PDB file of C-alpha atoms in Angstrom:
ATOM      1  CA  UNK O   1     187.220 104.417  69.481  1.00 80.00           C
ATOM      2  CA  UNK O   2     185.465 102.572  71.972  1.00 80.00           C
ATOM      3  CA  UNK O   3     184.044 106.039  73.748  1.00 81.00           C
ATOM      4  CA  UNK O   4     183.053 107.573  69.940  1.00 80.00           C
ATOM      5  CA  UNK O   5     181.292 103.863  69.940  1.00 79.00           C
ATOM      6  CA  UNK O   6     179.655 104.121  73.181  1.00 77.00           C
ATOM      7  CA  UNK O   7     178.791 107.653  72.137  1.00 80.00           C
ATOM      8  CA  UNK O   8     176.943 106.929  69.005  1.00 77.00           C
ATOM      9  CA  UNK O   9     175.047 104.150  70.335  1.00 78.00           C
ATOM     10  CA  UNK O  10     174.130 106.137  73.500  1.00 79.00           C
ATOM     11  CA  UNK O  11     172.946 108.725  71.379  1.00 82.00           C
ATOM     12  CA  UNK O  12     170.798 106.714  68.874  1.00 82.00           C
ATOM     13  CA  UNK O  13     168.945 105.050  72.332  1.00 84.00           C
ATOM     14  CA  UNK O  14     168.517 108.152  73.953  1.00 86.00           C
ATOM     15  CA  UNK O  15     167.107 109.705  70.703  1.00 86.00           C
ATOM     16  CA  UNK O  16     164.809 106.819  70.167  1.00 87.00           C
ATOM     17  CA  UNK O  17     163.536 106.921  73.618  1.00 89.00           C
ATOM     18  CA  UNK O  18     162.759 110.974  73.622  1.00 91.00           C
ATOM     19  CA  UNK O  19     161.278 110.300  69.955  1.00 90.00           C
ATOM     20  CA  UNK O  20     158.751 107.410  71.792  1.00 92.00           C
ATOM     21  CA  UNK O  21     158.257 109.778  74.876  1.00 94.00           C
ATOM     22  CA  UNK O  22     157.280 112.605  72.992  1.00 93.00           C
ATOM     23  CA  UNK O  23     154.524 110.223  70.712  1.00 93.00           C
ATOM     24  CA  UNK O  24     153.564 108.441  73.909  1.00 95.00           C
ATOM     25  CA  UNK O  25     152.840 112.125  75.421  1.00 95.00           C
ATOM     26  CA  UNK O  26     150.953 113.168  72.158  1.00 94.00           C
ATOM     27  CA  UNK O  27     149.035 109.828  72.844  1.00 94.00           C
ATOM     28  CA  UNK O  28     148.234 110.506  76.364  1.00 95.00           C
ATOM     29  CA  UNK O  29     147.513 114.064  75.830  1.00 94.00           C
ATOM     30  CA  UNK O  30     144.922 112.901  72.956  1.00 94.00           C
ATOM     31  CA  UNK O  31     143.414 110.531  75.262  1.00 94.00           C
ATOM     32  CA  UNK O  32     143.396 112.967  78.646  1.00 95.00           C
ATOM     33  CA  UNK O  33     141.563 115.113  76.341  1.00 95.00           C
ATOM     34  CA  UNK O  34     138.463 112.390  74.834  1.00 94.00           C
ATOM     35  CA  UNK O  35     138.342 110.793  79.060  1.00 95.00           C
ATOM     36  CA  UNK O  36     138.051 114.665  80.670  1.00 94.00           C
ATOM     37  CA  UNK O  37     135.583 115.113  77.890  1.00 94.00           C
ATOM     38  CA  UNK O  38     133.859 111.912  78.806  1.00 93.00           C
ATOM     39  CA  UNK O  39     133.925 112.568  82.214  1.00 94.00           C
ATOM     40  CA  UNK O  40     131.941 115.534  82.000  1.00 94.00           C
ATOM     41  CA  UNK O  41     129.676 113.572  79.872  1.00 94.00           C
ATOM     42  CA  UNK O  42     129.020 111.365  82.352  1.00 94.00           C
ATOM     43  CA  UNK O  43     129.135 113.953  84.725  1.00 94.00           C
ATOM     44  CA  UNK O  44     126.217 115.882  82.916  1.00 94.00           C
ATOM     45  CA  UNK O  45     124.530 112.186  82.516  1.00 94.00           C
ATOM     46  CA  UNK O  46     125.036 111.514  86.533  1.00 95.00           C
ATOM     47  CA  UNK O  47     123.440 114.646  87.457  1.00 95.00           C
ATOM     48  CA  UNK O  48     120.048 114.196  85.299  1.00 95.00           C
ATOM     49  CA  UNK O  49     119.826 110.284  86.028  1.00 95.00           C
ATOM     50  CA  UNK O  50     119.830 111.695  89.726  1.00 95.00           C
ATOM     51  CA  UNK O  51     117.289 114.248  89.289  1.00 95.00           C
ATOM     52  CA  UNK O  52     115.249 111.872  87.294  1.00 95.00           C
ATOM     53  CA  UNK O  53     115.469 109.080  90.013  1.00 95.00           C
ATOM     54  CA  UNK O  54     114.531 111.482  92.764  1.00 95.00           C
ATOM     55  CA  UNK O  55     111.614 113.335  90.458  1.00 96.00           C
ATOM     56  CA  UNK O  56     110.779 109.629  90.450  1.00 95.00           C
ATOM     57  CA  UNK O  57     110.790 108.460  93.762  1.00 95.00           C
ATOM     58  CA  UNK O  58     108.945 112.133  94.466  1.00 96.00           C
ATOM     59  CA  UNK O  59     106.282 110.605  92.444  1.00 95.00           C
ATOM     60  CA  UNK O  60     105.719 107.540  94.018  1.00 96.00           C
ATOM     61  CA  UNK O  61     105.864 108.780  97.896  1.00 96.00           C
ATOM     62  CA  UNK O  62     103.373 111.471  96.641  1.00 96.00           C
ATOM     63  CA  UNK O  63     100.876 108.698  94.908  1.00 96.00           C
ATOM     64  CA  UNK O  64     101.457 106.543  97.824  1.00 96.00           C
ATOM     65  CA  UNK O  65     100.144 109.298 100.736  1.00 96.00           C
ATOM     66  CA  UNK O  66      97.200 110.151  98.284  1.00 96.00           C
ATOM     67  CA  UNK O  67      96.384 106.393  97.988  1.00 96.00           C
ATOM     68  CA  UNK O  68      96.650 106.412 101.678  1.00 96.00           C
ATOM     69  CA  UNK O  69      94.373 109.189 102.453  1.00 96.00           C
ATOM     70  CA  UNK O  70      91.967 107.644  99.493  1.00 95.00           C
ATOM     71  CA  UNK O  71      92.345 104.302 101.118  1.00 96.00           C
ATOM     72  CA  UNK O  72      91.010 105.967 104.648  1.00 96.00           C
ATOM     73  CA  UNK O  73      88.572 107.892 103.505  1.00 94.00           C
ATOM     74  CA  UNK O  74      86.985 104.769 101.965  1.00 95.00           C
ATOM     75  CA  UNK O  75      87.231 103.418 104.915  1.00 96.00           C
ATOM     76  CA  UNK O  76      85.968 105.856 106.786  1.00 92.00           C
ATOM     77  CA  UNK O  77      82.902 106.269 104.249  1.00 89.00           C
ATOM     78  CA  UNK O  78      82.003 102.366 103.855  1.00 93.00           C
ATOM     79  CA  UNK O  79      81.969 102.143 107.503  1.00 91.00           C
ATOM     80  CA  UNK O  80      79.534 104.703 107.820  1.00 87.00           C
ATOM     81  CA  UNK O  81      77.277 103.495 104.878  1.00 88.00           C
ATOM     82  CA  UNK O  82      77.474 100.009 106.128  1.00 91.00           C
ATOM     83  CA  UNK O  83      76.299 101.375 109.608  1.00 88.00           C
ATOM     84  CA  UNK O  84      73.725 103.156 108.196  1.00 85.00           C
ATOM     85  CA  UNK O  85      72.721 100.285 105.917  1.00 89.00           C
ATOM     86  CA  UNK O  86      72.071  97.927 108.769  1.00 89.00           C
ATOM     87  CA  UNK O  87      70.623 100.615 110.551  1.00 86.00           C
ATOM     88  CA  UNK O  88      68.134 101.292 108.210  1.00 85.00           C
ATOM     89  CA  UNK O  89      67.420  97.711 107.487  1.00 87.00           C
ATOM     90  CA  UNK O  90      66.850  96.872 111.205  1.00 84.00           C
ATOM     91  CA  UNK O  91      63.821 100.127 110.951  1.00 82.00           C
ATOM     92  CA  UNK O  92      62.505  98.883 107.837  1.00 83.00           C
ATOM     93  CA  UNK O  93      62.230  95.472 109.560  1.00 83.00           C
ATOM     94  CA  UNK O  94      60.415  97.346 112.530  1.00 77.00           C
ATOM     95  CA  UNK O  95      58.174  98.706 110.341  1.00 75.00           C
ATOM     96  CA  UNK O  96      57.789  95.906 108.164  1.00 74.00           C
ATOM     97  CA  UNK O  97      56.362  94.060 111.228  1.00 70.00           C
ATOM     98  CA  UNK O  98      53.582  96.235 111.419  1.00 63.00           C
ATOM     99  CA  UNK O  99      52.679  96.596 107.422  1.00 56.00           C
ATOM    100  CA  UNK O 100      49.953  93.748 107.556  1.00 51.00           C
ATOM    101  CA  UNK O 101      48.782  95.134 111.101  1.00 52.00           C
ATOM    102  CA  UNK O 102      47.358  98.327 112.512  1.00 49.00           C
ATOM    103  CA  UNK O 103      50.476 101.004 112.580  1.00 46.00           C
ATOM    104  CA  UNK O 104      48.006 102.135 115.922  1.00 45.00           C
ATOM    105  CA  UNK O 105      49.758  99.227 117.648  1.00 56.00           C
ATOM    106  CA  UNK O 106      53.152  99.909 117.479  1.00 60.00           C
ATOM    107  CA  UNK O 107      54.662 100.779 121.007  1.00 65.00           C
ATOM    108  CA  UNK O 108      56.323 104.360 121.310  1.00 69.00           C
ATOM    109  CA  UNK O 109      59.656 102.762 121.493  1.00 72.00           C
ATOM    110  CA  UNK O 110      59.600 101.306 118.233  1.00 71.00           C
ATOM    111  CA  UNK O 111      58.476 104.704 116.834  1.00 73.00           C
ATOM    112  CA  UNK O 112      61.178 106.885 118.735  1.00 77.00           C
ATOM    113  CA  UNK O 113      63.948 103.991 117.510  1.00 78.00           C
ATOM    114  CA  UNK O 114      63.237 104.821 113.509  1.00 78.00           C
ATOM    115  CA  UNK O 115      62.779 108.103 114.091  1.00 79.00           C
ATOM    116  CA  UNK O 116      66.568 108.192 116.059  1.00 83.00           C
ATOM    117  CA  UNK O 117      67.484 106.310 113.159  1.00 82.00           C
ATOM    118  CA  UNK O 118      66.690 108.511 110.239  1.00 79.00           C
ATOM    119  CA  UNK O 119      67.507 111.343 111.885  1.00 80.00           C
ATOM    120  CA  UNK O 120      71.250 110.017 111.987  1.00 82.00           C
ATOM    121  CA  UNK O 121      71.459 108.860 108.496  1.00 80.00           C
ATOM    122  CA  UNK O 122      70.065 112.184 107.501  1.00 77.00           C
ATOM    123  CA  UNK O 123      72.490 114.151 109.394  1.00 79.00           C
ATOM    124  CA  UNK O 124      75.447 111.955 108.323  1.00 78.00           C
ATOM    125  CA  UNK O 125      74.468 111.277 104.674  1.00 75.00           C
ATOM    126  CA  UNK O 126      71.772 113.982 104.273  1.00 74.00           C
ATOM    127  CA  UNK O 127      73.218 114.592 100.875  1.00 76.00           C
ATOM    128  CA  UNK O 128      72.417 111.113  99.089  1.00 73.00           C
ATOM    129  CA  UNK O 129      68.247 112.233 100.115  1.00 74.00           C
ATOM    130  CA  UNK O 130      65.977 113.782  97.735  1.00 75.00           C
ATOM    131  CA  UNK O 131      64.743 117.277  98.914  1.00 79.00           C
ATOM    132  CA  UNK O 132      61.495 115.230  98.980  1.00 77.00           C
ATOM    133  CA  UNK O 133      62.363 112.511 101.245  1.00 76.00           C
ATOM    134  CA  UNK O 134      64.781 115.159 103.497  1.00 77.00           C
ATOM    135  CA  UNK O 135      61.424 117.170 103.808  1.00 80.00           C
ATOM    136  CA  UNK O 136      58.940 114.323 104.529  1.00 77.00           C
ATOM    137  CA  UNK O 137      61.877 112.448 107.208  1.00 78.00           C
ATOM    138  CA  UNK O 138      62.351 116.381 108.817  1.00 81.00           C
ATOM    139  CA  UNK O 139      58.923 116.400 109.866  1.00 78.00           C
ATOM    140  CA  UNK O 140      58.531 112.793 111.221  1.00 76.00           C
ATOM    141  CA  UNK O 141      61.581 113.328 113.460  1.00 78.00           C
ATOM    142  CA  UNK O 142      59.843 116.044 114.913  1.00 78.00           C
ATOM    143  CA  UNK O 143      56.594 114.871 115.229  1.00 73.00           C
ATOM    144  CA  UNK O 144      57.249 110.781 114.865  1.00 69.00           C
ATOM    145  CA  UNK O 145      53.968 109.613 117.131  1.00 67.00           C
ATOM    146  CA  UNK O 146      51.275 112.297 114.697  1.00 66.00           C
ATOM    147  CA  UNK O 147      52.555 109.563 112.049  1.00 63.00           C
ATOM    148  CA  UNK O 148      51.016 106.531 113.963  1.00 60.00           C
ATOM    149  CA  UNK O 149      48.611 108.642 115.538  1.00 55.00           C
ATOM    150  CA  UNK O 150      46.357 109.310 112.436  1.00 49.00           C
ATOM    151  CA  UNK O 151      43.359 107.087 111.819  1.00 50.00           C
ATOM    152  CA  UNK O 152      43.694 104.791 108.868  1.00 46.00           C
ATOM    153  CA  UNK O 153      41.401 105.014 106.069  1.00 45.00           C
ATOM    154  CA  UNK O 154      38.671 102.234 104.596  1.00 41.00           C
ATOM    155  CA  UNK O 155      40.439  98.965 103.799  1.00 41.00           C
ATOM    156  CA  UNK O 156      44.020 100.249 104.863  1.00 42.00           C
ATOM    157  CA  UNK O 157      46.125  98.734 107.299  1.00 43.00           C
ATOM    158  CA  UNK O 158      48.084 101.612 108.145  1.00 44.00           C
ATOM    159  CA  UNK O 159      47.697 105.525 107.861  1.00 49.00           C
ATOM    160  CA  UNK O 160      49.298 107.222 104.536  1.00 51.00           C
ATOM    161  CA  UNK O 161      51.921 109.112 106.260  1.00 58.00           C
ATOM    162  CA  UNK O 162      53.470 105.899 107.678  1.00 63.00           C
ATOM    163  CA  UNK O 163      53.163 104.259 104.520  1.00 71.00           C
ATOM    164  CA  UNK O 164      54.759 107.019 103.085  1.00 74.00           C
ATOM    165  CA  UNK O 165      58.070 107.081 106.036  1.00 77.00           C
ATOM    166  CA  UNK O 166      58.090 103.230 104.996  1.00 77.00           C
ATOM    167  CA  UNK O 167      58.801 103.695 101.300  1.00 81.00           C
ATOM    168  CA  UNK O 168      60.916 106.440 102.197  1.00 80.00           C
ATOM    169  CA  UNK O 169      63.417 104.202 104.442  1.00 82.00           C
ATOM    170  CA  UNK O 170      63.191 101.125 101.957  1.00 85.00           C
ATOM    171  CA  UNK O 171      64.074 103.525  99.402  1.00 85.00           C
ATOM    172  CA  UNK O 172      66.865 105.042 101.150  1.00 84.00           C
ATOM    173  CA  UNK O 173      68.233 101.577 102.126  1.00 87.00           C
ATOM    174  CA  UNK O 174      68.528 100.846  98.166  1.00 89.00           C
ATOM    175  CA  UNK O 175      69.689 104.345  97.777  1.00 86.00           C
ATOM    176  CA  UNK O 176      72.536 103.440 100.334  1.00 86.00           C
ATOM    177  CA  UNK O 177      73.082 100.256  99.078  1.00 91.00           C
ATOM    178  CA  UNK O 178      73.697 100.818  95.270  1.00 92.00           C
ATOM    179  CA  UNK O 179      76.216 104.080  96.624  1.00 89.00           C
ATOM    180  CA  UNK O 180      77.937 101.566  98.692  1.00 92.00           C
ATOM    181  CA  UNK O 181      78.767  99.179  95.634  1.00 95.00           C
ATOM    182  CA  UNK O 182      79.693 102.303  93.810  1.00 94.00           C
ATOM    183  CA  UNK O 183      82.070 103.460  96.439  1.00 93.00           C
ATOM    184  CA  UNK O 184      83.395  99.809  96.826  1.00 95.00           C
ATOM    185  CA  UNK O 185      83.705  99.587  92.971  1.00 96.00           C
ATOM    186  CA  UNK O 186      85.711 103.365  92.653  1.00 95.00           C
ATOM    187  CA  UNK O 187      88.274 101.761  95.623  1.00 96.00           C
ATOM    188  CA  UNK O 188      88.963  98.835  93.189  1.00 96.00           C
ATOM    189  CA  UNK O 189      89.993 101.190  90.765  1.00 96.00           C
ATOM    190  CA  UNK O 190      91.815 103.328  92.268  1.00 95.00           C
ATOM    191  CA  UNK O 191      93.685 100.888  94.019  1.00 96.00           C
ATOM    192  CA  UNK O 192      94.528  98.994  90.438  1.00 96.00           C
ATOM    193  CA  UNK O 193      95.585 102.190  89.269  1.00 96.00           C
ATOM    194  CA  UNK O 194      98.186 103.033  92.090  1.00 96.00           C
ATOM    195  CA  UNK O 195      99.262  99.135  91.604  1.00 96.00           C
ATOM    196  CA  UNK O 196     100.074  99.898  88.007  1.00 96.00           C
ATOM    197  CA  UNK O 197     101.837 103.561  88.473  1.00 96.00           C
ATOM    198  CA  UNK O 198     103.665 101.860  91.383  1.00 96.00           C
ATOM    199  CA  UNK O 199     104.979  98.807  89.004  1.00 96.00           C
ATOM    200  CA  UNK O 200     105.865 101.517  86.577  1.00 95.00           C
ATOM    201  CA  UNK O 201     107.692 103.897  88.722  1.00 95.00           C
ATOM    202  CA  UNK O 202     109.475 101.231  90.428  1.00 95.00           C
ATOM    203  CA  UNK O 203     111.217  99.815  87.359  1.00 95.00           C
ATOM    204  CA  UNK O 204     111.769 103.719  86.020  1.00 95.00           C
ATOM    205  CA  UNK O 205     113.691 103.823  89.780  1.00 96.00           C
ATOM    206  CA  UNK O 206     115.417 101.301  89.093  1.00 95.00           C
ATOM    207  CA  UNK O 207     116.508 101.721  85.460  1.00 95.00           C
ATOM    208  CA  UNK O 208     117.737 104.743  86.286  1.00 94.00           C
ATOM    209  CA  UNK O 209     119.773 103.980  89.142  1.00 94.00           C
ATOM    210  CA  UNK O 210     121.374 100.494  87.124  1.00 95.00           C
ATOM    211  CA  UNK O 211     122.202 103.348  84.807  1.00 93.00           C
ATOM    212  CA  UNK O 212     124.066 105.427  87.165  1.00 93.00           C
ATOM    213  CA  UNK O 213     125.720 102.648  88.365  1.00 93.00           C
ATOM    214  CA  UNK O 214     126.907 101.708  84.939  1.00 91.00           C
TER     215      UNK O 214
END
């Protein structure tokens, strides 16, 4: 009696158990299933988060060397125009010395000095000169004196042609001047716009990688 008794209740415990395995299993295998399903999910999610961070970060580094070379050729380029500025300020000043006298009295130095000077700016910013004023300063660097050689006419102070090299550096100085502010003004912007696509890529960056660590 008490073995049939042992049996039966044995048997009842066991069969409940297998029954709970068996729905615990069908559980498990449901949820193995959705998570391996998820995980590849994720997987896939992983992989483009990844690519997008690094297209990203590609993005940046390559706006950040162009901003660099941008940021050195401005430099480059103001220092020039500012050395040509002051150049051409210190020849107009030379010349401006001599407006209300006799262009017969200026020494040979003073002569040779504007005509080294125009004969730099021209070669290094030849292209911001009129054909007219490359033309007229092309033949007073190679014949600077025949400017201040020429006898001046009734009631003029100086000959023609170096009234004419006169205009022609004050003009250039303006030229110079306003191309400068233009340059300067084109470096503000371009700066403020690799600020702003900096600010944006940074917080794409980092979106995307709180994402993948999510």
């Amino acid at each position: 009696d008490k073995l049939a008794c042992w049996c039966e209740t044995n048997d009842k415990e066991k069969s409940k158990s297998i029954a709970d395995a068996e729905t615990k299993i069908e559980r498990l295998t449901t949820s193995i299933e959705d998570l391996t399903a998820s995980s590849a999910r994720l997987g896939t999610e992983i992989k483009n988060l990844e690519k997008e961070v690094a297209e990203n970060q590609d993005a940046l580094d390559k706006a950040t060397a162009i901003r660099q070379k941008e940021l050195a050729e401005f430099n480059a380029e103001e220092k020039d125009l500012l050395g040509s500025i002051s150049a051409l300020k210190a020849a107009v000043t030379v010349l401006s010395k001599h407006h209300d006298a006799a262009f017969l009295q200026m020494p040979v130095s003073h002569v040779n000095q504007v005509a080294a000077t125009l004969e730099s700016t021209m070669r290094k910013h030849g292209n911001l000169m009129t054909h007219t004023q490359r033309k007229a300063v092309t033949a007073f660097i190679q014949s600077p004196q025949d400017y201040f050689d020429a006898a001046p006419t009734f009631k003029q102070s100086y000959a023609p042609q170096s009234g004419e090299i006169f205009g022609i550096l004050k003009q250039m100085k303006e030229t110079f001047e306003t191309n400068l502010a233009d340059t300067q003004k084109d470096e503000q912007a371009n700066q403020k716009a690799y600020e702003d696509l900096k600010a944006a890529k940074e917080e794409e960056i980092a979106a995307g990688q709180d994402q993948l660590d999510k």
